[in-house]
N, CA and C atoms as an extended XYZ file, in Angstrom:
276
Properties=species:S:1:pos:R:3:atomname:S:1:resname:S:1:resid:I:1 pbc="F F F"
N       -42.277      -38.849       24.574 N   MET     1
C       -42.169      -37.537       23.945 CA  MET     1
C       -43.300      -37.343       22.940 C   MET     1
N       -43.603      -38.318       22.149 N   GLN     2
C       -44.601      -38.158       21.098 CA  GLN     2
C       -45.992      -37.871       21.664 C   GLN     2
N       -46.296      -38.379       22.837 N   SER     3
C       -47.633      -38.197       23.392 CA  SER     3
C       -47.935      -36.736       23.704 C   SER     3
N       -46.921      -35.908       23.872 N   TYR     4
C       -47.134      -34.496       24.163 CA  TYR     4
C       -47.222      -33.640       22.896 C   TYR     4
N       -46.876      -34.187       21.774 N   LEU     5
C       -46.929      -33.441       20.522 CA  LEU     5
C       -48.328      -33.495       19.938 C   LEU     5
N       -48.796      -32.365       19.449 N   LYS     6
C       -50.121      -32.277       18.850 CA  LYS     6
C       -50.034      -31.465       17.561 C   LYS     6
N       -51.004      -31.622       16.704 N   GLY     7
C       -51.158      -30.791       15.507 CA  GLY     7
C       -49.931      -30.768       14.621 C   GLY     7
N       -49.529      -29.538       14.251 N   MET     8
C       -48.417      -29.360       13.316 CA  MET     8
C       -47.100      -29.896       13.873 C   MET     8
N       -46.900      -29.771       15.191 N   ALA     9
C       -45.655      -30.273       15.780 CA  ALA     9
C       -45.575      -31.788       15.619 C   ALA     9
N       -46.685      -32.470       15.859 N   LEU    10
C       -46.706      -33.921       15.677 CA  LEU    10
C       -46.445      -34.279       14.219 C   LEU    10
N       -47.081      -33.564       13.303 N   GLU    11
C       -46.881      -33.821       11.877 CA  GLU    11
C       -45.417      -33.606       11.478 C   GLU    11
N       -44.757      -32.620       12.088 N   TRP    12
C       -43.374      -32.305       11.758 CA  TRP    12
C       -42.422      -33.408       12.237 C   TRP    12
N       -42.607      -33.875       13.487 N   PHE    13
C       -41.680      -34.826       14.086 CA  PHE    13
C       -42.024      -36.290       13.813 C   PHE    13
N       -43.274      -36.584       13.533 N   GLU    14
C       -43.730      -37.968       13.416 CA  GLU    14
C       -42.961      -38.819       12.398 C   GLU    14
N       -42.664      -38.324       11.191 N   PRO    15
C       -41.949      -39.180       10.241 CA  PRO    15
C       -40.617      -39.703       10.790 C   PRO    15
N       -39.872      -38.840       11.490 N   ASP    16
C       -38.602      -39.289       12.061 CA  ASP    16
C       -38.824      -40.203       13.263 C   ASP    16
N       -39.853      -39.931       14.043 N   LEU    17
C       -40.134      -40.760       15.220 CA  LEU    17
C       -40.562      -42.168       14.828 C   LEU    17
N       -41.282      -42.294       13.728 N   LEU    18
C       -41.790      -43.590       13.307 CA  LEU    18
C       -40.867      -44.327       12.343 C   LEU    18
N       -39.837      -43.649       11.895 N   SER    19
C       -38.914      -44.241       10.928 CA  SER    19
C       -38.149      -45.392       11.564 C   SER    19
N       -38.080      -46.485       10.842 N   SER    20
C       -37.337      -47.644       11.338 CA  SER    20
C       -36.038      -47.838       10.565 C   SER    20
N       -35.583      -46.779        9.945 N   SER    21
C       -34.353      -46.878        9.154 CA  SER    21
C       -33.134      -46.954       10.080 C   SER    21
N       -31.992      -46.880        9.522 N   ASN    22
C       -30.726      -46.980       10.240 CA  ASN    22
C       -30.686      -46.013       11.428 C   ASN    22
N       -30.531      -46.522       12.664 N   PRO    23
C       -30.500      -45.641       13.833 CA  PRO    23
C       -29.363      -44.630       13.794 C   PRO    23
N       -28.310      -44.927       13.074 N   GLY    24
C       -27.200      -43.994       12.976 CA  GLY    24
C       -27.489      -42.798       12.100 C   GLY    24
N       -28.563      -42.853       11.326 N   SER    25
C       -28.866      -41.749       10.417 CA  SER    25
C       -30.021      -40.881       10.897 C   SER    25
N       -30.513      -41.134       12.103 N   HIS    26
C       -31.636      -40.320       12.584 CA  HIS    26
C       -31.138      -38.959       13.080 C   HIS    26
N       -32.037      -37.976       13.141 N   PRO    27
C       -31.640      -36.617       13.530 CA  PRO    27
C       -31.068      -36.557       14.941 C   PRO    27
N       -30.196      -35.604       15.159 N   LEU    28
C       -29.545      -35.413       16.452 CA  LEU    28
C       -30.552      -35.175       17.568 C   LEU    28
N       -31.656      -34.494       17.256 N   TRP    29
C       -32.636      -34.160       18.292 CA  TRP    29
C       -33.296      -35.391       18.905 C   TRP    29
N       -33.221      -36.527       18.248 N   MET    30
C       -33.849      -37.737       18.791 CA  MET    30
C       -33.103      -38.283       20.010 C   MET    30
N       -31.835      -37.921       20.176 N   ASP    31
C       -31.032      -38.414       21.297 CA  ASP    31
C       -30.647      -37.334       22.290 C   ASP    31
N       -31.089      -36.113       22.043 N   ASP    32
C       -30.618      -35.008       22.875 CA  ASP    32
C       -31.765      -34.032       23.130 C   ASP    32
N       -32.174      -33.907       24.400 N   TRP    33
C       -33.301      -33.046       24.762 CA  TRP    33
C       -33.057      -31.603       24.332 C   TRP    33
N       -31.856      -31.094       24.558 N   THR    34
C       -31.546      -29.711       24.183 CA  THR    34
C       -31.704      -29.517       22.680 C   THR    34
N       -31.220      -30.461       21.894 N   GLU    35
C       -31.364      -30.373       20.441 CA  GLU    35
C       -32.836      -30.455       20.025 C   GLU    35
N       -33.619      -31.255       20.744 N   PHE    36
C       -35.051      -31.343       20.462 CA  PHE    36
C       -35.727      -29.992       20.700 C   PHE    36
N       -35.400      -29.357       21.814 N   VAL    37
C       -35.985      -28.048       22.131 CA  VAL    37
C       -35.562      -27.014       21.094 C   VAL    37
N       -34.308      -27.044       20.671 N   ILE    38
C       -33.830      -26.113       19.637 CA  ILE    38
C       -34.592      -26.333       18.334 C   ILE    38
N       -34.770      -27.593       17.945 N   GLU    39
C       -35.517      -27.918       16.725 CA  GLU    39
C       -36.957      -27.424       16.827 C   GLU    39
N       -37.560      -27.640       17.965 N   LEU    40
C       -38.935      -27.218       18.197 CA  LEU    40
C       -39.063      -25.699       18.124 C   LEU    40
N       -38.176      -25.001       18.799 N   GLN    41
C       -38.228      -23.536       18.803 CA  GLN    41
C       -37.906      -22.931       17.441 C   GLN    41
N       -36.915      -23.474       16.760 N   SER    42
C       -36.540      -22.894       15.466 CA  SER    42
C       -37.604      -23.155       14.401 C   SER    42
N       -38.385      -24.213       14.576 N   THR    43
C       -39.413      -24.539       13.594 CA  THR    43
C       -40.742      -23.867       13.906 C   THR    43
N       -41.093      -23.737       15.184 N   PHE    44
C       -42.439      -23.292       15.530 CA  PHE    44
C       -42.532      -21.983       16.298 C   PHE    44
N       -41.443      -21.416       16.748 N   SER    45
C       -41.552      -20.146       17.466 CA  SER    45
C       -41.691      -19.001       16.467 C   SER    45
N       -42.293      -17.894       16.903 N   PRO    46
C       -42.410      -16.742       15.990 CA  PRO    46
C       -41.023      -16.248       15.586 C   PRO    46
N       -40.907      -15.848       14.350 N   HIS    47
C       -39.637      -15.338       13.842 CA  HIS    47
C       -39.714      -13.823       13.758 C   HIS    47
N       -38.642      -13.170       14.095 N   ASN    48
C       -38.571      -11.719       14.023 CA  ASN    48
C       -37.913      -11.339       12.704 C   ASN    48
N       -38.689      -10.809       11.740 N   PRO    49
C       -38.114      -10.504       10.424 CA  PRO    49
C       -37.059       -9.410       10.466 C   PRO    49
N       -37.098       -8.525       11.471 N   VAL    50
C       -36.105       -7.465       11.555 CA  VAL    50
C       -34.739       -8.070       11.862 C   VAL    50
N       -34.715       -9.091       12.726 N   VAL    51
C       -33.464       -9.758       13.060 CA  VAL    51
C       -32.883      -10.440       11.830 C   VAL    51
N       -33.712      -10.876       10.915 N   ARG    52
C       -33.240      -11.557        9.713 CA  ARG    52
C       -32.684      -10.591        8.665 C   ARG    52
N       -32.696       -9.285        8.937 N   GLY    53
C       -32.037       -8.341        8.059 CA  GLY    53
C       -32.936       -7.608        7.082 C   GLY    53
N       -34.245       -7.755        7.186 N   TYR    54
C       -35.144       -7.018        6.303 CA  TYR    54
C       -35.312       -5.612        6.840 C   TYR    54
N       -35.248       -4.634        5.950 N   GLY    55
C       -35.427       -3.253        6.354 CA  GLY    55
C       -36.893       -2.889        6.492 C   GLY    55
N       -37.144       -1.712        7.046 N   ASP    56
C       -38.509       -1.243        7.284 CA  ASP    56
C       -39.296       -1.123        5.978 C   ASP    56
N       -38.638       -0.680        4.910 N   GLY    57
C       -39.323       -0.542        3.634 CA  GLY    57
C       -39.821       -1.874        3.092 C   GLY    57
N       -38.984       -2.895        3.177 N   ALA    58
C       -39.377       -4.227        2.704 CA  ALA    58
C       -40.494       -4.802        3.554 C   ALA    58
N       -40.405       -4.587        4.872 N   LEU    59
C       -41.452       -5.083        5.767 CA  LEU    59
C       -42.775       -4.361        5.520 C   LEU    59
N       -42.717       -3.058        5.299 N   CYS    60
C       -43.935       -2.288        4.982 CA  CYS    60
C       -44.569       -2.810        3.699 C   CYS    60
N       -43.764       -3.010        2.691 N   HIS    61
C       -44.278       -3.492        1.413 CA  HIS    61
C       -44.953       -4.850        1.578 C   HIS    61
N       -44.290       -5.753        2.287 N   GLN    62
C       -44.836       -7.094        2.482 CA  GLN    62
C       -46.146       -7.037        3.283 C   GLN    62
N       -46.159       -6.239        4.330 N   PHE    63
C       -47.357       -6.114        5.161 CA  PHE    63
C       -48.503       -5.518        4.347 C   PHE    63
N       -48.211       -4.431        3.639 N   TYR    64
C       -49.241       -3.752        2.847 CA  TYR    64
C       -49.776       -4.678        1.748 C   TYR    64
N       -48.894       -5.434        1.113 N   SER    65
C       -49.317       -6.341        0.041 CA  SER    65
C       -50.293       -7.401        0.535 C   SER    65
N       -50.181       -7.771        1.787 N   GLY    66
C       -51.052       -8.802        2.335 CA  GLY    66
C       -52.378       -8.297        2.861 C   GLY    66
N       -52.566       -6.991        2.853 N   LEU    67
C       -53.823       -6.434        3.363 CA  LEU    67
C       -54.961       -6.626        2.367 C   LEU    67
N       -56.171       -6.784        2.869 N   PRO    68
C       -57.332       -6.845        1.973 CA  PRO    68
C       -57.510       -5.511        1.239 C   PRO    68
N       -58.081       -5.563        0.064 N   ASP    69
C       -58.251       -4.355       -0.757 CA  ASP    69
C       -59.038       -3.259       -0.050 C   ASP    69
N       -60.062       -3.624        0.720 N   HIS    70
C       -60.877       -2.577        1.358 CA  HIS    70
C       -60.067       -1.794        2.401 C   HIS    70
N       -59.083       -2.429        3.025 N   ILE    71
C       -58.221       -1.702        3.968 CA  ILE    71
C       -57.217       -0.850        3.197 C   ILE    71
N       -56.674       -1.380        2.095 N   LYS    72
C       -55.760       -0.595        1.266 CA  LYS    72
C       -56.449        0.668        0.747 C   LYS    72
N       -57.725        0.541        0.361 N   ASP    73
C       -58.479        1.695       -0.132 CA  ASP    73
C       -58.576        2.781        0.927 C   ASP    73
N       -58.826        2.385        2.171 N   LYS    74
C       -58.931        3.368        3.255 CA  LYS    74
C       -57.588        3.998        3.569 C   LYS    74
N       -56.509        3.210        3.498 N   ILE    75
C       -55.169        3.747        3.749 CA  ILE    75
C       -54.798        4.764        2.672 C   ILE    75
N       -55.178        4.503        1.428 N   CYS    76
C       -54.885        5.438        0.335 CA  CYS    76
C       -55.545        6.790        0.555 C   CYS    76
N       -56.692        6.790        1.208 N   CYS    77
C       -57.418        8.053        1.452 CA  CYS    77
C       -56.690        8.948        2.444 C   CYS    77
N       -55.958        8.365        3.386 N   VAL    78
C       -55.281        9.170        4.411 CA  VAL    78
C       -53.769        9.254        4.183 C   VAL    78
N       -53.249        8.438        3.298 N   GLY    79
C       -51.816        8.433        3.022 CA  GLY    79
C       -51.122        7.257        3.680 C   GLY    79
N       -50.267        6.624        2.938 N   LYS    80
C       -49.565        5.435        3.425 CA  LYS    80
C       -48.387        5.846        4.298 C   LYS    80
N       -48.340        5.357        5.546 N   PRO    81
C       -47.209        5.689        6.435 CA  PRO    81
C       -45.892        5.135        5.901 C   PRO    81
N       -44.805        5.711        6.368 N   CYS    82
C       -43.476        5.305        5.889 CA  CYS    82
C       -42.809        4.251        6.761 C   CYS    82
N       -43.408        3.922        7.898 N   ASN    83
C       -42.778        2.894        8.724 CA  ASN    83
C       -43.800        1.832        9.121 C   ASN    83
N       -43.298        0.666        9.480 N   LEU    84
C       -44.134       -0.493        9.739 CA  LEU    84
C       -45.052       -0.299       10.942 C   LEU    84
N       -44.551        0.312       12.005 N   ASP    85
C       -45.386        0.515       13.199 CA  ASP    85
C       -46.613        1.365       12.879 C   ASP    85
N       -46.407        2.466       12.161 N   ASP    86
C       -47.532        3.348       11.815 CA  ASP    86
C       -48.486        2.661       10.844 C   ASP    86
N       -47.948        1.917        9.904 N   LEU    87
C       -48.784        1.200        8.945 CA  LEU    87
C       -49.626        0.128        9.660 C   LEU    87
N       -49.010       -0.572       10.570 N   HIS    88
C       -49.727       -1.595       11.350 CA  HIS    88
C       -50.843       -0.955       12.169 C   HIS    88
N       -50.536        0.161       12.817 N   TYR    89
C       -51.542        0.860       13.618 CA  TYR    89
C       -52.711        1.327       12.750 C   TYR    89
N       -52.406        1.903       11.593 N   LEU    90
C       -53.443        2.416       10.697 CA  LEU    90
C       -54.318        1.298       10.133 C   LEU    90
N       -53.727        0.143        9.915 N   ALA    91
C       -54.469       -0.976        9.334 CA  ALA    91
C       -55.444       -1.628       10.329 C   ALA    91
N       -55.280       -1.363       11.602 N   GLN    92
C       -56.139       -2.002       12.615 CA  GLN    92
C       -57.540       -1.450       12.592 C   GLN    92
């Protein structure tokens, strides 16, 4: 299993894979392929912030806050959209 892991995934799993501590205390994913896949997906797959309960206003604020100043300046000239899709489109 370890030979297929690279980069951040290897860094994430390696401490548990190399640990020689009590075998009874190791993570469930070490003995169960399905649990390993769940751990991998929950740690490294893209997360959908809308599913996590954030509203459009919070997402717009977070997205806008992360934009470089020169893009924010251009958005201010035309007006800031009220929804995330329009803001994302305008920022491109």
